[in-house]
Coordinates of C-alpha atoms and ligand atoms in Angstrom, one line a residue:
X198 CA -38.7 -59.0 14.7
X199 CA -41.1 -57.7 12.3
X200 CA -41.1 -54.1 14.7
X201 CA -36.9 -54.0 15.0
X202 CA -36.8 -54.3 11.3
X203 CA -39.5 -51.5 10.8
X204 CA -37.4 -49.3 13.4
X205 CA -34.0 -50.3 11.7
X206 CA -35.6 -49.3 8.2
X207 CA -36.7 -45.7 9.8
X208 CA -33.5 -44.9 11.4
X209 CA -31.6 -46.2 8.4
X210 CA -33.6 -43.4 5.9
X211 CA -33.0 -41.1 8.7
X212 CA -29.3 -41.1 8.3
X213 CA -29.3 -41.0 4.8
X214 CA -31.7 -38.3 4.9
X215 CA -29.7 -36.2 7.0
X216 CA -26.4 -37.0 5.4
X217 CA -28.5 -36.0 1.8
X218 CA -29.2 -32.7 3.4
X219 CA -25.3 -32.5 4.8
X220 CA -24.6 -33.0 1.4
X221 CA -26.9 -31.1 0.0
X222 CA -25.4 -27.8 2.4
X223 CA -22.0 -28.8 1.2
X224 CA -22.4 -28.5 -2.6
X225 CA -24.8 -25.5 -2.2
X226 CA -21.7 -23.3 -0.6
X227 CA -19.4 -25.3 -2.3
X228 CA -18.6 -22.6 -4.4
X229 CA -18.1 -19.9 -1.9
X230 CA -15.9 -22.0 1.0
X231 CA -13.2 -23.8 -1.8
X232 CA -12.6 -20.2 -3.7
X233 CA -9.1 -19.2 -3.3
X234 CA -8.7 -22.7 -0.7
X235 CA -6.4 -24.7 -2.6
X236 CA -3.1 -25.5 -0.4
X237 CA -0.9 -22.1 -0.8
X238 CA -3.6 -19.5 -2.0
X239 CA -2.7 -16.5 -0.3
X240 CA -5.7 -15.7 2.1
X241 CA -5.3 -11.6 2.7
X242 CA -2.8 -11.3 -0.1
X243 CA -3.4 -10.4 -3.7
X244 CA -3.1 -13.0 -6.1
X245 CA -4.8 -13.9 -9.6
X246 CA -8.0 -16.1 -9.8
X247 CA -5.8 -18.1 -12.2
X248 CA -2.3 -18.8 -13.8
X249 CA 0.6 -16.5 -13.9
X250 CA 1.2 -13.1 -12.1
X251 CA 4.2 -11.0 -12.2
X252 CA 5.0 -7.2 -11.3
X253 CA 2.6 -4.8 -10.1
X254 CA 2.0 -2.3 -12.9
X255 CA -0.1 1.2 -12.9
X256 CA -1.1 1.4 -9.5
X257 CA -3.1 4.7 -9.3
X258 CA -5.6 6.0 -7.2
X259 CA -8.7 7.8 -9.0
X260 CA -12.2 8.7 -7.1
X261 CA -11.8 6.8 -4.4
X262 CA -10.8 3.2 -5.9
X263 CA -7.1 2.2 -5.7
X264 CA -6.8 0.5 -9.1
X265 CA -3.8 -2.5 -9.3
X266 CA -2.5 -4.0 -12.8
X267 CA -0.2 -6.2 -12.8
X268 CA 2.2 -8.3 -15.3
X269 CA -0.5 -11.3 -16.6
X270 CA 0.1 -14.5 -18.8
X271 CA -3.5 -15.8 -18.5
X272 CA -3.1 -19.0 -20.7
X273 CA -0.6 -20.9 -18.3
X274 CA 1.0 -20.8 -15.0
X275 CA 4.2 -19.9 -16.3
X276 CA 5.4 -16.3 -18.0
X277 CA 4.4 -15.9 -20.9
X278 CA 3.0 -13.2 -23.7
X279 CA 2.6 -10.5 -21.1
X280 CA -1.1 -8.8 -20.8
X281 CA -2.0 -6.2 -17.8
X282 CA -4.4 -8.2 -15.7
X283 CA -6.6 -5.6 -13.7
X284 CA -7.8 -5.3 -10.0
X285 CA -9.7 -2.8 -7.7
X286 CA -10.1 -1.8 -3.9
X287 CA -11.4 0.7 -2.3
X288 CA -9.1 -0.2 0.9
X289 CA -6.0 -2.0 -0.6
X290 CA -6.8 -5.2 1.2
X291 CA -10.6 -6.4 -0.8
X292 CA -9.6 -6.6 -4.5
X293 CA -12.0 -7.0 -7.2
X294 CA -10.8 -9.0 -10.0
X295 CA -11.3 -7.3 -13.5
X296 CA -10.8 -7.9 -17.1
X297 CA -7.6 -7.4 -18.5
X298 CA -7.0 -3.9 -19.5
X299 CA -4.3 -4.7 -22.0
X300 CA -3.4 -7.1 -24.2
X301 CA -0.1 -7.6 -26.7
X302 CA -0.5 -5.8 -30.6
X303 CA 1.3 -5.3 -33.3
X304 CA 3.8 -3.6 -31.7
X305 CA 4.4 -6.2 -29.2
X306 CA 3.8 -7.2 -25.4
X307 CA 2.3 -5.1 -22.7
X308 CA 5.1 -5.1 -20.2
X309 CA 5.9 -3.5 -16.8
X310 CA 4.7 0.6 -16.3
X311 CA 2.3 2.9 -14.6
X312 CA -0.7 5.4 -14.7
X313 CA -1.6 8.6 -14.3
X314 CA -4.8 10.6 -13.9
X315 CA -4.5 13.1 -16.3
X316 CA -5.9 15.4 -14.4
X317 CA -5.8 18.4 -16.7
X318 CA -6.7 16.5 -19.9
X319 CA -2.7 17.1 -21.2
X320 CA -3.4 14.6 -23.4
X321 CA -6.6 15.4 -24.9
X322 CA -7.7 11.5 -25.0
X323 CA -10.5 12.7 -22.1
X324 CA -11.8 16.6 -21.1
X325 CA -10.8 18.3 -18.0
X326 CA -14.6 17.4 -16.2
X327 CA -13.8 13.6 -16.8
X328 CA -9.9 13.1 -17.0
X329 CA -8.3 10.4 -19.0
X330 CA -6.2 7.5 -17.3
X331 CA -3.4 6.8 -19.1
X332 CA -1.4 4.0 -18.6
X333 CA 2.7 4.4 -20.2
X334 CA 4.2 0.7 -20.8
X335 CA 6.6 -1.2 -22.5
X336 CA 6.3 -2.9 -25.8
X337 CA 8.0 -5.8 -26.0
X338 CA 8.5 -6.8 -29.2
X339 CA 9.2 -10.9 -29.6
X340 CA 9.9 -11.2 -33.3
X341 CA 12.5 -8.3 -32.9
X342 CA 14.2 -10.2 -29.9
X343 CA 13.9 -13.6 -31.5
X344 CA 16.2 -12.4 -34.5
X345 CA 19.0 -10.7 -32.6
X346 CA 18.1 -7.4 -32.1
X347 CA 18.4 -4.9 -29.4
X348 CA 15.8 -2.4 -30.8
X349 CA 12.6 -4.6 -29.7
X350 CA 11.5 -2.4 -26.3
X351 CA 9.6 0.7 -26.7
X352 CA 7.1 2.7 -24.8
X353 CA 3.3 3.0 -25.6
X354 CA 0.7 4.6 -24.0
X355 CA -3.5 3.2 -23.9
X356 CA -5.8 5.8 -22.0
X357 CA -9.3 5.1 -20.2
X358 CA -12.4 7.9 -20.3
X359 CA -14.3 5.2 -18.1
X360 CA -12.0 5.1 -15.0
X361 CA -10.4 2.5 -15.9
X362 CA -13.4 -0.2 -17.0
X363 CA -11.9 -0.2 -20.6
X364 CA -8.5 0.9 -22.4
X365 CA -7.5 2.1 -25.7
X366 CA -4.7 2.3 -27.3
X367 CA -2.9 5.5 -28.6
X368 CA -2.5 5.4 -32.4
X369 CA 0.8 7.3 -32.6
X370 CA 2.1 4.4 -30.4
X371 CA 5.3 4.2 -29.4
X372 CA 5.7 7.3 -27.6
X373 CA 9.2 6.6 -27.4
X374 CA 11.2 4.4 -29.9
X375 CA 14.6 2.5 -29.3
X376 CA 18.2 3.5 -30.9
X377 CA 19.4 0.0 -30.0
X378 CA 19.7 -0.4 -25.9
X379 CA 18.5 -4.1 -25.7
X380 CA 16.6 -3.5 -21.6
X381 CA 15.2 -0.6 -22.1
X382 CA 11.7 -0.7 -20.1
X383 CA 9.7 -0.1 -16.9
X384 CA 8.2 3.5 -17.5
X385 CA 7.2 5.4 -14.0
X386 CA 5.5 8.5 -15.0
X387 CA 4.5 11.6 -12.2
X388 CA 3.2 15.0 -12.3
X389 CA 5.7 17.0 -11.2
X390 CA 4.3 20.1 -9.4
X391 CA 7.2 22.0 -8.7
X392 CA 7.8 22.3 -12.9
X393 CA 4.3 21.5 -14.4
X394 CA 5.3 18.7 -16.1
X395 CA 5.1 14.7 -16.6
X396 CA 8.5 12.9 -15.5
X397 CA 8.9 9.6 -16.5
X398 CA 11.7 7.1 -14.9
X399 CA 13.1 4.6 -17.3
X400 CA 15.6 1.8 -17.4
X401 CA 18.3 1.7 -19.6
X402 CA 20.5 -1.7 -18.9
X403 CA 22.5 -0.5 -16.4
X404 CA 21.0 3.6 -15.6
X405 CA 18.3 5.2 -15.5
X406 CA 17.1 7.6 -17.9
X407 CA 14.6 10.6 -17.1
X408 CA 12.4 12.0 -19.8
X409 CA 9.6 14.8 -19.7
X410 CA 6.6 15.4 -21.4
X411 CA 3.9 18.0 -21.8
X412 CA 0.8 15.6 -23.0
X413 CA 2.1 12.3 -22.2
X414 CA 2.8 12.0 -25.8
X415 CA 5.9 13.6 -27.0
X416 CA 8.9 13.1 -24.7
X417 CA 12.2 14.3 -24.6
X418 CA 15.0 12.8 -22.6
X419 CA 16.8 15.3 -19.9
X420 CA 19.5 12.9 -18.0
X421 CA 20.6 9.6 -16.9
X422 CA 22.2 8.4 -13.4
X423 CA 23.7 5.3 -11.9
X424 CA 26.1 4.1 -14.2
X425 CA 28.6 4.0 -11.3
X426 CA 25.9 4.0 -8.8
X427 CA 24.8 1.3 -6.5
X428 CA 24.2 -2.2 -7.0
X429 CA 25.0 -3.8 -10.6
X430 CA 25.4 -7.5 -10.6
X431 CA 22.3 -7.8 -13.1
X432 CA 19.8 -5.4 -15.2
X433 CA 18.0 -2.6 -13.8
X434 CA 14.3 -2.9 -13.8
X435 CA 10.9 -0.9 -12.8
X436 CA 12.8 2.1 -11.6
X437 CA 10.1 5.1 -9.3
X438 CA 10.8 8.4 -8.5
X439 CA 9.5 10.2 -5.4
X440 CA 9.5 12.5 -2.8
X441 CA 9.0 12.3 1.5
X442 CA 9.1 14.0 4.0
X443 CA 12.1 13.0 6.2
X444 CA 9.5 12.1 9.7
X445 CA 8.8 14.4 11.9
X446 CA 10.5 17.6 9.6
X447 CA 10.2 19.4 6.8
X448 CA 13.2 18.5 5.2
X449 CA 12.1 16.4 1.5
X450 CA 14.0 13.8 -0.1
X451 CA 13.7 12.2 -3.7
X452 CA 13.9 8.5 -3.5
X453 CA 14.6 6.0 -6.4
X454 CA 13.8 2.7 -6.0
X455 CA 15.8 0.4 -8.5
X456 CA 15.0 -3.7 -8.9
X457 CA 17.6 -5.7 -10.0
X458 CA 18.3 -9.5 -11.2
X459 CA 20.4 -10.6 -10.4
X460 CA 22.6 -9.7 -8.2
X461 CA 20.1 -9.3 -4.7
X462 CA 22.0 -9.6 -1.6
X463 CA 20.3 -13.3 -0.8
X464 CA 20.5 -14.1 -4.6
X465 CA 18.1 -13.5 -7.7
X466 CA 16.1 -10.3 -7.5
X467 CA 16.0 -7.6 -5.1
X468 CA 15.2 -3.5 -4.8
X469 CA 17.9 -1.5 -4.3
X470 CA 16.7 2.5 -3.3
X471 CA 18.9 6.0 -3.5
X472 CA 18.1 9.1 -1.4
X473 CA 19.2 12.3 -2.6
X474 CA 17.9 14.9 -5.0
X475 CA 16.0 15.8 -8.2
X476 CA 15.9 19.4 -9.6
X477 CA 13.5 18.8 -11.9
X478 CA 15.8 17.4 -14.4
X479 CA 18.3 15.2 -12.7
X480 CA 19.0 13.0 -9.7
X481 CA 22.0 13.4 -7.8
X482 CA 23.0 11.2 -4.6
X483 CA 25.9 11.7 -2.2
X484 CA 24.8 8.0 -0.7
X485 CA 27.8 5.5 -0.8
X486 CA 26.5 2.2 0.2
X487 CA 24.0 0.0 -1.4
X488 CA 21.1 -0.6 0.5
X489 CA 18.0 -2.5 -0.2
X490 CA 14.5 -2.4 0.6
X491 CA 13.7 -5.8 1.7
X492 CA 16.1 -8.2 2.3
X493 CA 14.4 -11.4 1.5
X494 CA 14.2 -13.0 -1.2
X495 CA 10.7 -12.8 -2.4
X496 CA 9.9 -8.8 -2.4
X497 CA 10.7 -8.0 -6.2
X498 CA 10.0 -5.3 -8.8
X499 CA 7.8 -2.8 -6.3
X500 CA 6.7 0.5 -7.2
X501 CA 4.4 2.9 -5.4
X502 CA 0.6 4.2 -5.9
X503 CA 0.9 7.6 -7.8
X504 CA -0.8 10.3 -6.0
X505 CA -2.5 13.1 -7.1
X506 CA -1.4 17.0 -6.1
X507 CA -1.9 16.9 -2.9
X508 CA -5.7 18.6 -2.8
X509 CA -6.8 17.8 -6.1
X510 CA -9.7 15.8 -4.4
X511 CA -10.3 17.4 -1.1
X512 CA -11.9 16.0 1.3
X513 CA -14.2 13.8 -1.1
X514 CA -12.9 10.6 -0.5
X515 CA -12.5 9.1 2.9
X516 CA -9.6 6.5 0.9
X517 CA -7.8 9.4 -0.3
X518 CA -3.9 8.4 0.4
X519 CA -3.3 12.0 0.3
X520 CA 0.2 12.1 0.0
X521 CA 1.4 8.8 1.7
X522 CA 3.3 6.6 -0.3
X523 CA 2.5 2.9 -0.7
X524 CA 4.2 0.5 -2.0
X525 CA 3.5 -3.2 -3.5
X526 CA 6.1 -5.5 -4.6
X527 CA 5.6 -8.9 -6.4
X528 CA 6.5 -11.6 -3.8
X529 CA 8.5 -13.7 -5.5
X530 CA 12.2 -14.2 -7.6
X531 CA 12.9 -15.0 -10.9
X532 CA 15.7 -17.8 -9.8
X533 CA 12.4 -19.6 -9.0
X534 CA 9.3 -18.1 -10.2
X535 CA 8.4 -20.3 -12.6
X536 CA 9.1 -23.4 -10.1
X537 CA 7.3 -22.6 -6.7
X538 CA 4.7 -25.5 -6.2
X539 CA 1.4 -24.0 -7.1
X540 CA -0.8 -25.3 -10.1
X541 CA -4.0 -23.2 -10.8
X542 CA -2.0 -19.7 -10.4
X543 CA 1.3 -18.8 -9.6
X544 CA 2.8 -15.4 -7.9
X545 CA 1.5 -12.8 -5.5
X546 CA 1.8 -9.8 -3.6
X547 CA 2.8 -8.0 -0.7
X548 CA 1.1 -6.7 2.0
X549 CA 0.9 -2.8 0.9
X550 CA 3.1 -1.0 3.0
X551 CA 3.5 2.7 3.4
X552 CA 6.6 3.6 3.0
X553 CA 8.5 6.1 5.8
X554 CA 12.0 8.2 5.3
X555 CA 13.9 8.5 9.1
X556 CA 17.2 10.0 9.5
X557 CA 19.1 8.2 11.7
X558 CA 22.2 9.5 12.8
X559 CA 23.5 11.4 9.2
X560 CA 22.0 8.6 7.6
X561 CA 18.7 8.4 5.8
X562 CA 16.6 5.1 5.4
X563 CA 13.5 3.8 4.5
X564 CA 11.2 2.0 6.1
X565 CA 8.2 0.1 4.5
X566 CA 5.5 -0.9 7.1
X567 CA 2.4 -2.9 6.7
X568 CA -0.5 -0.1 6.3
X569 CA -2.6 0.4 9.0
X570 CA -5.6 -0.9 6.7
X571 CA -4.5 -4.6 7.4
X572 CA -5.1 -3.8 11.2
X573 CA -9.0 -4.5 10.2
X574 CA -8.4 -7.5 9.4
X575 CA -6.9 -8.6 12.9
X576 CA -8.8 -10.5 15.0
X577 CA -6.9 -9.5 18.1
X578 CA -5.8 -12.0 20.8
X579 CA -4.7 -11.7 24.3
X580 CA -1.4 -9.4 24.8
X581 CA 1.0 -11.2 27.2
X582 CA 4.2 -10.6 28.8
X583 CA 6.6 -13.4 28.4
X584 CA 9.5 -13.8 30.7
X585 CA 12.2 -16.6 29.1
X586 CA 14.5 -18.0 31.5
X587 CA 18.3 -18.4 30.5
X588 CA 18.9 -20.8 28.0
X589 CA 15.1 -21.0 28.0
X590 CA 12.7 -21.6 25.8
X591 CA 8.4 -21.0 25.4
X592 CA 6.5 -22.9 22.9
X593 CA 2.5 -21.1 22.0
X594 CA 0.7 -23.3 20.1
X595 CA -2.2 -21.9 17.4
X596 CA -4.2 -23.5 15.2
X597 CA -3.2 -21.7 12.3
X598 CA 0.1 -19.6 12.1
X599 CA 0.0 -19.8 8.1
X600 CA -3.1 -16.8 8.9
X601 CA -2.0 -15.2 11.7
X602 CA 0.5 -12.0 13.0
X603 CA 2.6 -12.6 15.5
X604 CA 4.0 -9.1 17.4
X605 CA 6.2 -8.2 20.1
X606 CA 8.5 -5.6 21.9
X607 CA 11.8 -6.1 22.6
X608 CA 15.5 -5.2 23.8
X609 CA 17.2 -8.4 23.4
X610 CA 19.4 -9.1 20.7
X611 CA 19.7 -13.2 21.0
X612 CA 16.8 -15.1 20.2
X613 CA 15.3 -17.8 17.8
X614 CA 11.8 -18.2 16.8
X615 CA 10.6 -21.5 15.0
X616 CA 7.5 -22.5 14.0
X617 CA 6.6 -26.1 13.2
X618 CA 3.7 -28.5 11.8
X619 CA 3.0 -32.0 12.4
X620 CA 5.0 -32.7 9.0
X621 CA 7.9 -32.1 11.4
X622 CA 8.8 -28.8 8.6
X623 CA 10.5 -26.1 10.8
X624 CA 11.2 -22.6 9.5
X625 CA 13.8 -20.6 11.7
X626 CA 14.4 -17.0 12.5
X627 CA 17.3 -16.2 14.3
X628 CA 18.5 -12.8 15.8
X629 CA 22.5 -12.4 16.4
X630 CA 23.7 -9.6 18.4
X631 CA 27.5 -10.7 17.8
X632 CA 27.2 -11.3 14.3
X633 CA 24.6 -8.1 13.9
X634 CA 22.9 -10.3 11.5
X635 CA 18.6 -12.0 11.5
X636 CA 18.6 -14.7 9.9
X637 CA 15.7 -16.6 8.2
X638 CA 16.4 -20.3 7.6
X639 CA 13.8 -21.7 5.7
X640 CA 15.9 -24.8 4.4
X641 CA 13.3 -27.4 6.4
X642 CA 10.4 -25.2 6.0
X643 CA 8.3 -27.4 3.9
X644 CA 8.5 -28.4 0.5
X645 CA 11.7 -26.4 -1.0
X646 CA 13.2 -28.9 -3.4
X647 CA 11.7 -27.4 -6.5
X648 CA 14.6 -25.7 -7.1
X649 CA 18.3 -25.9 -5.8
X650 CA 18.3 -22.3 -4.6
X651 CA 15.1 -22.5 -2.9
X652 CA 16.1 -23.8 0.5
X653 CA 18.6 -21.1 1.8
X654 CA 19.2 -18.8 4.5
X655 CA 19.0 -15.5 3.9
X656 CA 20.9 -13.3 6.3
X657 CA 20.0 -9.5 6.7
X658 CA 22.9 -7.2 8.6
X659 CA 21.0 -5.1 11.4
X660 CA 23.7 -2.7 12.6
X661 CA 21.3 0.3 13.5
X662 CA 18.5 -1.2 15.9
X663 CA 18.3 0.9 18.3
X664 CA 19.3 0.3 22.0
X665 CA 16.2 0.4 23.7
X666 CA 13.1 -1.1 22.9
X667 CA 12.4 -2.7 19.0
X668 CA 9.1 -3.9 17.5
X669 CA 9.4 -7.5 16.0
X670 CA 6.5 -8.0 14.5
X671 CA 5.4 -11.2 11.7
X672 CA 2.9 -11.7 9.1
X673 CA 2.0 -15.3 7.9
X674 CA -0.4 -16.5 4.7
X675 CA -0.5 -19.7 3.5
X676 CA 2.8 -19.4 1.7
X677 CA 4.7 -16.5 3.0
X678 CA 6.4 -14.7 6.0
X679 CA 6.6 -10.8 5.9
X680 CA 8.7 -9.6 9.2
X681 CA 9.0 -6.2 10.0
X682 CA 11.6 -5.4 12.5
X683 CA 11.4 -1.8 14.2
X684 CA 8.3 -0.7 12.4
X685 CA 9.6 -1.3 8.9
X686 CA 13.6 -0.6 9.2
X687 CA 14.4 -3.9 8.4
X688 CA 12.5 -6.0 6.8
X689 CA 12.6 -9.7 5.0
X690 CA 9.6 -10.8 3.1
X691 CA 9.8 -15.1 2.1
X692 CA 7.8 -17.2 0.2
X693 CA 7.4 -20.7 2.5
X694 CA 5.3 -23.9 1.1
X695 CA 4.7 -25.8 4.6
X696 CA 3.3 -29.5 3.9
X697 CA 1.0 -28.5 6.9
X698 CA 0.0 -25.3 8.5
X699 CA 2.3 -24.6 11.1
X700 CA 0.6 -24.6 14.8
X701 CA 3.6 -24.3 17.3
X702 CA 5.8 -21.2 17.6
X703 CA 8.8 -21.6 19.6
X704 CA 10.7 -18.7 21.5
X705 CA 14.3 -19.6 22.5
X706 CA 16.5 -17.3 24.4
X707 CA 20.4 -17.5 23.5
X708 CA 21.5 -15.3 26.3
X709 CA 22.3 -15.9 30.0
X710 CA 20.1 -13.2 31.2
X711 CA 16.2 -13.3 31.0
X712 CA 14.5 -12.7 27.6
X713 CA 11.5 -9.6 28.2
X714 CA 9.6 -9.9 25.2
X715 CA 6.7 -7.2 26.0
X716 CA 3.4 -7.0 24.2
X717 CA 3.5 -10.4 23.0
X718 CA 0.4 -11.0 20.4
X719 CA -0.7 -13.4 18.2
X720 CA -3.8 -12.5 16.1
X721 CA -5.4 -14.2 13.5
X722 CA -6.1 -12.9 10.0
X723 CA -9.3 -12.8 8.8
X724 CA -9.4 -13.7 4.9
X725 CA -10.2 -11.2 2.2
X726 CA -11.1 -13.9 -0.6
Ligands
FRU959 C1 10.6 -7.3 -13.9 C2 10.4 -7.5 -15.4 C3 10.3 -6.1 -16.0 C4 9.6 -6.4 -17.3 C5 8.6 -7.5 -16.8 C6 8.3 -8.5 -17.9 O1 10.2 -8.4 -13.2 O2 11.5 -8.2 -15.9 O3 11.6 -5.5 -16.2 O4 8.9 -5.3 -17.8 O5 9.2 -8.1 -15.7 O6 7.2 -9.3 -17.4

């Protein structure tokens, strides 16, 4: 008796020895394994350590770091007096958190805008061996809202001799006052080669404005467009400027990418774009219909990295986006921003995508495509070719498809793709040949009654897939789908809050012929946090 009590007393400290030292393992990585774990953090996708986030602002590259700023309220999860919070990466896909770069003064709050490396010191805040950064913003002045006026947005600039560790503010701030045009904001400023100048894209209400400047300092305005141009049904906001290549010629385009809210084609906030022309003091357009970068509802007020003259850094950096164009949006929409059911932070990003400019027919468009950096991420799986009866259906089952990318080839027009969790959520994707319309149906996809425009389906025309053989390809995070269809033609980017992680991904074929899909991959994404 004596001996089984002896035993029992030695197997007993045993057990709670080991489950000390379980314990013990837990809390010492504690720290690591919950950061960035709560229910809907974003896993590969930028997003603030805490409260709220809104538009990217100042993305520039310099010496080999892509530097990200972004619209910041740092005291609570909802918009607020807006800062520029401040984030690094040497690949676009590993950000470093920094401190906020700017914060509201006297002349008001810091809001949307962009950077530049002044490469040739125009501005004298730096020398020409150590360039200044300058960021060019909006100053949103409260007091001057609050009592009915419409002259309360300005434009400042702050500069940076320590690439970008810590900003000042210019003393002869604002650059650029305000005769009384109540939304006038969002500076994008370039270097334009062709005229040795800096050309700055601004938002007036309901046009854009273009002004130049010789140091960054003193501007002067040259024209405005799009007063009977495009889409209207709400402001304009964080207008940018650029030129491509149209693929695989030599023939350049301007683009001007335009957000607006509201009036997006699935509601809220969207980004409009216009191809045509800039002479170095105006841009002209013979495009007629309205057409929109993303066509879900959560891809909002994106701009693109500036680059530099094409050589100004040589080969130095292997990072160097040369002239490629990449663009980041804010992946959400002000009918629900302030809603969507997070509680330590709230808003994200995109995936970075590089934008593309194809001529289809007489028609230009552009694509926006994941960049290829994200690839590193992939841990590959199997490629498969599935064959889908008539009327058939497949279902694959993963562990996780809220950290996964699902890809495939194509020529069918008629298929539906769910995914489900055990919480019985379903989010539904639907391709119509007859209609020429995807769908994404996201009105069971989890929790969505935060707000009454939440759970919707948002419809996308495809009229110009091509015949042959498409990509469809699908990028999932903890609380979004990205879908790329044909390599970035069309593309819908949603914010989802499943109750669980979704694990089964169901093909069905709506045609009476077999359903090819070649190519077929799932991969899991490895997280960045
Ligand atoms: C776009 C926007 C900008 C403005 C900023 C304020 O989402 O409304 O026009 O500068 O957000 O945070």
């Amino acid at each position: 008796m004596g001996k089984i009590f002896l035993a029992c007393l030695i197997v007993l400290a045993s057990v709670c020895c080991k489950d000390k030292e379980k314990k013990g393992n837990e809390t010492a990585g504690e720290g690591k394994t919950q950061y960035y774990q709560e229910q809907y953090r974003p896993q590969y996708h930028f997003s603030p350590e805490e409260n709220w986030m809104n538009d990217p602002n100042g993305m520039v590259y310099h010496k080999g770091v892509y530097h990200f700023f972004y619209q910041y309220y740092p005291e609570d999860i909802v918009w607020g007096p807006m800062h520029w919070g401040h984030a690094t990466s040497k690949d676009l896909i590993r950000w470093q958190h920094k401190p906020i770069a700017l914060f509201p003064d006297a002349h008001g709050l810091i809001f949307s805008g962009s950077a530049v490396v002044d490469f040739a010191n125009t501005s004298g805040f730096g020398t020409t061996e150590n360039p200044p950064l300058v960021a060019i913003f909006t100053y949103h002045l409260m007091a001057g809202e609050k009592a009915g006026k419409t002259d309360f947005q300005t434009q400042g600039i702050a500069y940076s001799i320590d690439d970008g560790e810590t900003w000042t503010k210019y003393d002869g701030n604002p650059v650029i006052g305000n005769d009384g045009i109540k939304d006038f904001r969002d500076p994008k400023v370039f270097w334009d080669t062709a005229n040795y100048t800096w050309v700055m894209s601004l938002v007036a209400g309901d046009h854009l404005q273009i002004w130049n400047s010789n140091d960054l300092k003193s501007w002067s305005k040259l024209s405005e467009f799009g007063k009977d141009k495009g889409a209207h049904g709400g402001v304009w906001e964080c207008p940018d400027l650029f030129k491509l290549n149209v693929a695989g010629t030599d023939e350049e385009k301007w683009i001007l990418l335009i957000s607006i809210n509201p009036g997006a084609p699935n509601g809220g906030s969207g980004t409009q774009y216009f191809i045509g022309d800039f002479d170095g003091e105006k841009f002209t357009t013979e495009q007629k219909d309205i057409k929109w970068i993303d066509w879900g509802t959560d891809n909002y007020a994106g701009v693109t990295y500036n680059v530099l003259p094409e050589d100004y850094y040589g080969d130095k950096y292997d990072n160097d986006p040369k002239d490629e164009r990449i663009f980041i949006g804010w992946m959400s929409n002000w009918t629900y921003a302030r809603d969507t059911p997070t509680e330590k932070w709230r808003g994200a990003t995109t995936v970075p995508r590089k934008l593309s400019l194809v001529k289809n027919g007489n028609d230009y468009e552009l694509y926006n495509y994941p960049i290829e950096g994200l690839d590193k991420l992939l841990e590959k799986g199997d490629i498969k070719e599935l064959q889908i009866a008539p009327n058939g259906s497949e279902t694959i089952t993963n562990d996780n498809f809220n950290q996964a990318e699902i890809r495939f080839t194509s020529s069918a027009k008629d298929f539906r793709l769910i995914f489900r969790n055990e919480a019985k959520d379903s989010l539904v994707l639907l391709m119509d040949s007859e209609l020429g319309v995807f769908s994404l149906d996201r009105r069971h996809s989890g929790k969505t009654d935060f707000q009454q425009d939440f759970p919707s389906i948002q419809k996308m025309p495809v009229p110009e897939l091509p015949e042959g053989e498409f990509e469809v390809r699908m990028v999932l995070d903890r609380s979004s789908i990205e879908l790329f269809i044909n390599e970035g033609q069309y593309v819908m980017t949603a914010q989802i809050f499943p109750k669980e992680i979704y694990t089964t991904f169901q093909i069905e074929n709506d045609l009476d012929s077999d359903f090819l899909l070649k190519n077929f991959q799932v991969s899991k994404i490895r997280r960045t946090w």
